[in-house]
XYZ file of C-alpha atoms in Angstrom:
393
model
C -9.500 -216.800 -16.752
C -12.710 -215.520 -17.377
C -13.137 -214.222 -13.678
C -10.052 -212.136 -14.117
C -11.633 -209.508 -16.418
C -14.453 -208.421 -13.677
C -11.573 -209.198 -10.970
C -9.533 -206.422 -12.757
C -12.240 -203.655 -13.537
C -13.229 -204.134 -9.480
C -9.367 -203.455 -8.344
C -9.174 -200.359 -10.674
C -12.730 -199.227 -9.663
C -12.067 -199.786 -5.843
C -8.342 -197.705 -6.138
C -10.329 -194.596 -8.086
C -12.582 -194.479 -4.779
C -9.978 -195.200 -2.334
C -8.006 -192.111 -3.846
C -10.822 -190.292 -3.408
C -11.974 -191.267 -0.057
C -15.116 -192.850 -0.689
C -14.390 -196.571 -0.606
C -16.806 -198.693 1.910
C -16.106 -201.151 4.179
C -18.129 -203.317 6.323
C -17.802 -203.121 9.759
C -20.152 -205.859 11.817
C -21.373 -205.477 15.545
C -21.249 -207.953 17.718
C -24.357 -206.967 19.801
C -27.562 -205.722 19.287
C -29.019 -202.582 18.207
C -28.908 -200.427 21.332
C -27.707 -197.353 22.870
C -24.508 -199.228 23.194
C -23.053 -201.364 21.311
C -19.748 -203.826 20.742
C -17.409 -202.737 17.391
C -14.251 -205.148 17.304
C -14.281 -205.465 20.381
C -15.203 -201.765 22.012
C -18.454 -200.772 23.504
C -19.244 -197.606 21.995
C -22.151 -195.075 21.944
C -24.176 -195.438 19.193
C -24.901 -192.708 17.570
C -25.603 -193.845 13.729
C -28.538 -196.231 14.239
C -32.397 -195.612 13.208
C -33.948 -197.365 15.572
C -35.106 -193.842 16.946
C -37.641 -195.692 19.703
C -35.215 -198.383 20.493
C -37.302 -201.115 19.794
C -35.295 -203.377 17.668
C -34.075 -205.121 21.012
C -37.731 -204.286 22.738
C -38.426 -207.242 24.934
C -42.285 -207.436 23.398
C -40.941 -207.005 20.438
C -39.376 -210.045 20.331
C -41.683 -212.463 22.125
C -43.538 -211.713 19.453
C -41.302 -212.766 16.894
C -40.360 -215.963 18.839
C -44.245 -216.776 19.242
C -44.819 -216.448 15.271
C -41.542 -218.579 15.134
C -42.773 -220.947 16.386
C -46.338 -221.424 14.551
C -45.177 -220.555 11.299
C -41.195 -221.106 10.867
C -38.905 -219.104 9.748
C -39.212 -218.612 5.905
C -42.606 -217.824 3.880
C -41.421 -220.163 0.991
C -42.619 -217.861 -2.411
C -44.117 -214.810 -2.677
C -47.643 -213.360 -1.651
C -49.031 -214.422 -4.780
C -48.067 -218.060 -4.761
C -47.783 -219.620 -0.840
C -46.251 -216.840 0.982
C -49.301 -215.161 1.829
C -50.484 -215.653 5.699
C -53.100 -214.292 8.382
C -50.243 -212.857 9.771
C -49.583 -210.329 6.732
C -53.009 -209.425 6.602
C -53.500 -208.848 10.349
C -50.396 -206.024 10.100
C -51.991 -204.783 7.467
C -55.559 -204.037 9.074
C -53.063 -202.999 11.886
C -51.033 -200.541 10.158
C -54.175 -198.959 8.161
C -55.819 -197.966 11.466
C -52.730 -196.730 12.916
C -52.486 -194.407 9.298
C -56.392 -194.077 8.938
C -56.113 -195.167 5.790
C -57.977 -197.423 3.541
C -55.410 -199.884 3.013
C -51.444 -200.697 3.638
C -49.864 -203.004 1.647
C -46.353 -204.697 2.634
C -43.105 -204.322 0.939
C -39.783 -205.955 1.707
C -38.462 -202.520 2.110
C -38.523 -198.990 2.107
C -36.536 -199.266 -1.129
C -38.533 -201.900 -2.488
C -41.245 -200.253 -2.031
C -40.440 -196.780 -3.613
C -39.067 -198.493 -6.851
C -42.030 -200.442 -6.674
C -44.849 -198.342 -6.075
C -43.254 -195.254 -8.713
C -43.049 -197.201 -11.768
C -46.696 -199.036 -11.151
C -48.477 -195.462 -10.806
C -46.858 -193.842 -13.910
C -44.770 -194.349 -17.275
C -44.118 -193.012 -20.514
C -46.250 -189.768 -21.509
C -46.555 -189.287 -17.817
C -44.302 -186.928 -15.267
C -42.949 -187.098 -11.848
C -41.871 -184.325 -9.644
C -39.172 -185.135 -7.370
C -37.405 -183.237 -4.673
C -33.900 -182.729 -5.195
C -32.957 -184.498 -1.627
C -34.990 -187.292 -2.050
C -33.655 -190.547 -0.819
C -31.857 -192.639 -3.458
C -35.023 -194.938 -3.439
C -37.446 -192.756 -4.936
C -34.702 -191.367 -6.894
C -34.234 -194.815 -8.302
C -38.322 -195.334 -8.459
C -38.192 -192.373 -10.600
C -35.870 -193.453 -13.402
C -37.258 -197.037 -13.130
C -40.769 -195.712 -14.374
C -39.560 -194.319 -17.739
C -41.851 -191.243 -16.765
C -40.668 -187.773 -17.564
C -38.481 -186.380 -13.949
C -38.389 -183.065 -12.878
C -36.357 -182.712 -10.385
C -37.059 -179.476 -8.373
C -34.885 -177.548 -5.903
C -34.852 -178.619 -2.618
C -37.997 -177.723 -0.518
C -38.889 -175.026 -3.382
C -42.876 -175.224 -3.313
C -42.496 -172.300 -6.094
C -40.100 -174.281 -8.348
C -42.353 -177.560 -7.354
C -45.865 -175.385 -8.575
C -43.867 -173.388 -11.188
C -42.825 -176.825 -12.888
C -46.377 -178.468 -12.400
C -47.838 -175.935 -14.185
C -45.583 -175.952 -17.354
C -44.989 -179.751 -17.505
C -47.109 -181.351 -19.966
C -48.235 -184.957 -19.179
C -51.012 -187.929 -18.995
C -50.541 -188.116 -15.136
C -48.349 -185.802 -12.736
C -47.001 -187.265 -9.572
C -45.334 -185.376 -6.973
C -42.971 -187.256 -4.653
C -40.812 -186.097 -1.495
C -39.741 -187.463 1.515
C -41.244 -185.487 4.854
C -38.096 -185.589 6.994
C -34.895 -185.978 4.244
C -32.929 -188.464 5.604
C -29.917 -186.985 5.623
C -30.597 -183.547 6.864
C -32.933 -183.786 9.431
C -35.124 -181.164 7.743
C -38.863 -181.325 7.085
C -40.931 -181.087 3.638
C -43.147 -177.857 3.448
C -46.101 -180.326 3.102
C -48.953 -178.307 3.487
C -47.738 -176.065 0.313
C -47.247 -179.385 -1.452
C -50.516 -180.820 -0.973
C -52.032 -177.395 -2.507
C -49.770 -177.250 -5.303
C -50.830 -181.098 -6.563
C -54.529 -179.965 -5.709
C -54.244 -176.674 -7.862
C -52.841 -178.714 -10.806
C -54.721 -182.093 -10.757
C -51.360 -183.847 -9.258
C -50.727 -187.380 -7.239
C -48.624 -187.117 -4.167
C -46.625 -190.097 -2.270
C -44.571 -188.933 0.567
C -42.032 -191.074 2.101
C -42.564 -190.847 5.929
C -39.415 -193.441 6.694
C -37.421 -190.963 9.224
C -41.268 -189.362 10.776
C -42.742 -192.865 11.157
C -42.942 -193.416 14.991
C -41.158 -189.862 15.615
C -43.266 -187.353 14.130
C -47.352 -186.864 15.032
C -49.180 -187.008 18.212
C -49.733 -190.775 18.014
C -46.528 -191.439 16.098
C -47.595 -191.665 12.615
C -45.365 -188.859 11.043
C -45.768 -185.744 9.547
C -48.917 -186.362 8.039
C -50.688 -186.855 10.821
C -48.889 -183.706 12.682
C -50.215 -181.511 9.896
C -54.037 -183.407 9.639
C -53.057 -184.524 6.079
C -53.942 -188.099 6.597
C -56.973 -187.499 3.760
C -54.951 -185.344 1.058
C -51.637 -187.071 0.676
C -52.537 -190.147 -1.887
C -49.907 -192.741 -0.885
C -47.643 -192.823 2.366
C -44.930 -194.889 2.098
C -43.493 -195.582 5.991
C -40.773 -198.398 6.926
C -41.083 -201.286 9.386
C -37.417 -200.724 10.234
C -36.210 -197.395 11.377
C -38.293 -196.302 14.854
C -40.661 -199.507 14.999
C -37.488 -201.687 14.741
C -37.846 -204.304 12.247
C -37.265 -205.029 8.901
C -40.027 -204.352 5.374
C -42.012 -201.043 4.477
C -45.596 -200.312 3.753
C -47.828 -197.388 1.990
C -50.887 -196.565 3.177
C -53.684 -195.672 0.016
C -56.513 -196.373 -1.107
C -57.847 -199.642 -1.762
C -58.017 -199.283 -5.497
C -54.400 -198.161 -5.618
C -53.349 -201.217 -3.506
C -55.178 -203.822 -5.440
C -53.599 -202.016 -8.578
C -50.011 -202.158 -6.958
C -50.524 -206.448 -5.948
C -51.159 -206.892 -9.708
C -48.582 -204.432 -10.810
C -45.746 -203.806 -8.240
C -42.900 -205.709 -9.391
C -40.924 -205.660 -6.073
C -44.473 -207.178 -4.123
C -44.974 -209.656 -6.925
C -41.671 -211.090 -7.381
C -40.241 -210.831 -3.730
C -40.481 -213.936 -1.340
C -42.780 -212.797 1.340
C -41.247 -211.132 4.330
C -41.399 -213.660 7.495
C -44.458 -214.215 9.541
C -41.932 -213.053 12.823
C -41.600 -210.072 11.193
C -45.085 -208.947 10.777
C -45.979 -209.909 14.349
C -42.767 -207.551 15.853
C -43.844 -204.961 13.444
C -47.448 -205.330 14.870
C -45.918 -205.401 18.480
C -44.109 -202.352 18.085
C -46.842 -200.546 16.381
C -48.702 -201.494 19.434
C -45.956 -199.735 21.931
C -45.790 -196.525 19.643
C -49.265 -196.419 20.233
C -49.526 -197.384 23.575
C -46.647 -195.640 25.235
C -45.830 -192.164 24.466
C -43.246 -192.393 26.883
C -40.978 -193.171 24.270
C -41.707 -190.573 22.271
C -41.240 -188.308 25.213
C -37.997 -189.596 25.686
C -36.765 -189.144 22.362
C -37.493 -185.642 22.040
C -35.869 -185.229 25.242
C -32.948 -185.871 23.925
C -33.385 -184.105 20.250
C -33.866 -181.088 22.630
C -31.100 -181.481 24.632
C -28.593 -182.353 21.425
C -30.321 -179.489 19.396
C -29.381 -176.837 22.091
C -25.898 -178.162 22.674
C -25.164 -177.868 18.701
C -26.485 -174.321 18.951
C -24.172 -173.623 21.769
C -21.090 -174.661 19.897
C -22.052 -172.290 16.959
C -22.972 -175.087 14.927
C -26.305 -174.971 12.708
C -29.470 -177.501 14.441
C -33.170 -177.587 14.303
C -35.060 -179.756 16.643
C -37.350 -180.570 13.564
C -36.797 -184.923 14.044
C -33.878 -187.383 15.130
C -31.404 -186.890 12.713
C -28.605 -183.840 12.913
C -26.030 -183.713 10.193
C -22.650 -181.733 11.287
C -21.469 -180.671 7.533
C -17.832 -180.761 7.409
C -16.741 -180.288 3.659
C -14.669 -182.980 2.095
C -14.716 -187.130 2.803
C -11.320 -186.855 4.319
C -12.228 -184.396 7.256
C -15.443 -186.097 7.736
C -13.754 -189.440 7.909
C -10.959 -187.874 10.527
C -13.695 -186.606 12.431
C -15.766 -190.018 13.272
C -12.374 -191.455 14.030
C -11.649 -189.175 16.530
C -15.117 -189.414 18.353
C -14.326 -193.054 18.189
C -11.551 -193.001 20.254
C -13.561 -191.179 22.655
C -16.162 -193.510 23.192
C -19.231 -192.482 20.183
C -19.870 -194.097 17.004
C -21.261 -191.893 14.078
C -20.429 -192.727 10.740
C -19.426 -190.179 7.987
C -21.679 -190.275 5.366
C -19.735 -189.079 1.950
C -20.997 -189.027 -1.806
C -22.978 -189.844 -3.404
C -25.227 -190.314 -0.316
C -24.598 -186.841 -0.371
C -23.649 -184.163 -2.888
C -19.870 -183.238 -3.227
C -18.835 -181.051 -0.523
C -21.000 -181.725 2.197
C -19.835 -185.265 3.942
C -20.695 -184.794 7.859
C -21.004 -186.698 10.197
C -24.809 -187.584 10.596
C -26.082 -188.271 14.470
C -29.316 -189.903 14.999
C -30.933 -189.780 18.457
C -32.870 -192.726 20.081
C -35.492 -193.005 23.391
C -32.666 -195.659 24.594
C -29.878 -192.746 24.675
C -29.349 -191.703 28.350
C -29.038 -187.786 28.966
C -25.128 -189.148 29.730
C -25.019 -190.450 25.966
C -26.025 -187.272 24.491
C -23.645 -185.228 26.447
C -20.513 -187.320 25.768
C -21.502 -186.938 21.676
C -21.973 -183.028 22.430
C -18.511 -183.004 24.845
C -16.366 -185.118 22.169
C -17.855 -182.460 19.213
C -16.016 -179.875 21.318
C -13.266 -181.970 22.039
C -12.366 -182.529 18.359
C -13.028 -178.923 17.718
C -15.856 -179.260 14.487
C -16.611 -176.794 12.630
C -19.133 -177.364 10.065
C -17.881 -176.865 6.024
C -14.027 -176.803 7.486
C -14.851 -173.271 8.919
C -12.743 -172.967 11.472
C-alpha cells in the first residue's frame, strides 16, 4: 500500500534518533500553566515553562478572553486581508506600539511566523543577512527562506559581525540576533550592534521573545533597558512567553509594516489569530505595565537561583529567566531531568539540534509564580543528583 512507503522511511528515521537519544515524545499536562502543574498524574514543579510573569492563568487575563468570547466567537474565519480583520486587532496594535514607542506593530500568529515572515519580505537575492550563530531556529529558518546571501557570524562576536559587514558585498545588509538567546540565557552586545549596522549602512531586527515583559524598566526588553527604542529598525516580541498568550508582533515603522501586510507571506496567508487572544494579550500588556510587582518577583527569584548555581560551582549569570546547566551528551541530560523528576521538578532536557552536539542541559526557566520554596527544591535536587556541567565531575 501506498502508505507503507512513508510508514517505513518514519520507522527507520525514528530508530536512527532513538539510538541516538534524540527521539521526542509528547507528554500533555493536565492543568494549567503554573508554578505547579499535573504530568500523568504527579504535581510537579515546573520548571520548563515561559510564562516568566505567570500570566497565562492570570485571572484578568482571562476575563478578558471570555468577554471577547463572547462578542466575537471563537474563530476569525480567513485572514486579515479577507474577513478576519477586527477592532480588536487593531486596538492591540495601537496598544502594543505605545508600550514599544514605536510607530507601528503588526500581528503575527507567532514568533516563528513572524521571523520567517518578516526576513524574506525585507530582503532576497543580491541582498545579505547577518545572523548570529545562536539565533533561534526561526530566524535561522527566515534566513534561508529569503534566498538572501547568510553570514552567519560567531556567537556575540561584534568584531566578526562588523568585520563581515564590511567585506560582504550586497543591495541591502540586514543584521539579525536575538537579545536574550533562548537557550542560554545570555544577552546580545546590542549597543555594539546598533553601531556596527550604523557604520556600514545596515538594517537590524532583534528578536526580543525571552526580554519581552522581563527585560527594561517598564517591561519592554532589552531595547528599552539600553534606550535603543529609536535605532533598532524592527523588534520582533511574542504574545506568548511572559505576557502569556499565544501570536507575535514587530514593532517598525509604518512604511515597513504596510510593506510587510502586502508582502509577509505568514500575515497574508494565515487565518487571523482570535479576537480572545488579542484582548488577553492587551490585558496582560496592561499588568506588565501596571504592576511591577511581577517583575520584582521574578528577579527575585533569578537572583536567588543565580547565586545557588554559583554556590554549587556551576556557571550562572543573572542576565534574564532562563539558566541552562550544560551536561554533555543527550543521554546524561536525559538521566538528569529524570532524576529531578522523581524529586518533585520538571525541566526538560533540551538535546540537538535545539542545541549544538555536545551541549544538551537541562534548561530552567524562572517565573513571578515560583515561590522562594520552588526555587530551592530545583537548587536542593541539582545537588542531590550531583550535576556537573559538560560531565565534569
Amino acid at each position: 500500500m501506498l502508505d507503507e512507503v512513508a510508514s517505513t522511511w518514519a520507522r527507520e528515521d525514528l530508530a536512527a534518533l532513538q539510538a541516538r537519544g534524540l527521539r521526542r515524545y509528547l507528554e500533555p499536562l493536565d492543568s494549567p500553566q503554573g508554578p505547579v502543574v499535573r504530568v500523568g498524574g504527579e504535581l510537579l514543579v515546573n520548571f520548563s515553562s515561559n510564562d516568566y510573569l505567570g500570566l497565562a492563568a492570570s485571572a484578568s487575563v482571562r476575563a478578558a478572553a471570555v468577554a471577547a468570547v463572547e462578542r466575537y466567537g471563537l474563530g476569525t474565519g480567513a485572514s486579515r486581508l479577507v474577513v478576519g480583520d477586527t477592532t480588536v486587532h487593531h486596538r492591540l496594535e495601537a496598544r502594543l506600539a505605545a508600550f514599544e514607542r514605536a510607530e507601528a506593530v503588526l500581528l503575527f500568529n507567532s514568533g516563528y511566523a513572524a521571523n520567517t515572515g518578516i526576513l524574506p519580505a525585507l530582503v532576497g537575492p543580491g541582498d545579505a543577512v547577518f545572523s548570529d550563530a545562536l539565533n533561534h531556529a526561526s530566524l535561522v529558518d527566515g534566513c534561508r527562506l529569503s534566498r538572501a546571501r547568510v553570514v552567519v557570524y560567531p556567537h556575540a562576536d561584534v568584531e566578526a559581525l562588523t568585520k563581515a559587514l564590511a567585506e560582504t558585498p550586497a543591495r541591502r545588509k540586514l543584521v539579525v540576533t536575538d537579545t536574550v538567546f533562548s537557550m542560554d540565557g545570555d544577552v546580545a552586545p546590542l549597543r555594539e550592534i546598533v553601531e556596527a549596522c550604523r557604520a556600514h549602512g545596515a538594517a537590524l531586527m532583534v528578536d526580543e521573545a525571552h526580554a519581552t515583559g522581563v527585560l527594561g524598566a517598564r517591561g519592554a526588553g532589552l531595547c528599552e533597558e539600553l534606550g535603543l527604542e529609536d535605532q533598532v529598525d524592527l523588534r520582533m516580541g511574542t504574545l506568548s512567553k511572559a505576557l502569556g498568550g499565544q501570536g507575535a508582533y514587530v514593532a517598525t515603522s509604518r512604511v515597513v509594516a504596510d510593506l510587510l501586510i502586502s508582502r509577509a507571506r505568514p500575515f497574508i496567508y494565515s487565518t487571523a489569530l482570535p479576537a480572545a487572544m488579542c484582548a488577553a494579550a492587551e490585558a496582560a500588556v496592561e499588568a506588565v505595565e501596571k504592576d511591577p510587582a511581577l517583575r520584582e518577583r521574578l528577579w527575585r527569584n533569578i537572583r536567588r537561583f543565580s547565586d545557588g548555581l554559583r554556590a554549587m560551582g556551576l556557571r550562572a549569570e543573572p542576565r534574564s529567566a532562563v539558566f541552562p546547566v550544560v551536561l554533555g551528551g543527550p543521554e546524561r541530560a536525559m538521566e538528569a531531568a529524570r532524576k529531578l523528576r522523581e524529586a518533585g521538578v520538571l525541566v526538560k532536557a533540551i538535546r540537538p539540534p535545539t542545541v549544538p552536539e555536545g551541549t544538551s542541559r537541562l534548561r530552567f526557566c524562572l517565573s513571578a509564580e515560583h515561590i522562594l520554596g520552588h526555587v530551592d527544591l530545583a537548587l536542593e535536587s541539582l545537588r542531590h543528583v550531583g550535576v556537573h556541567e559538560r560531565g565534569e565531575e
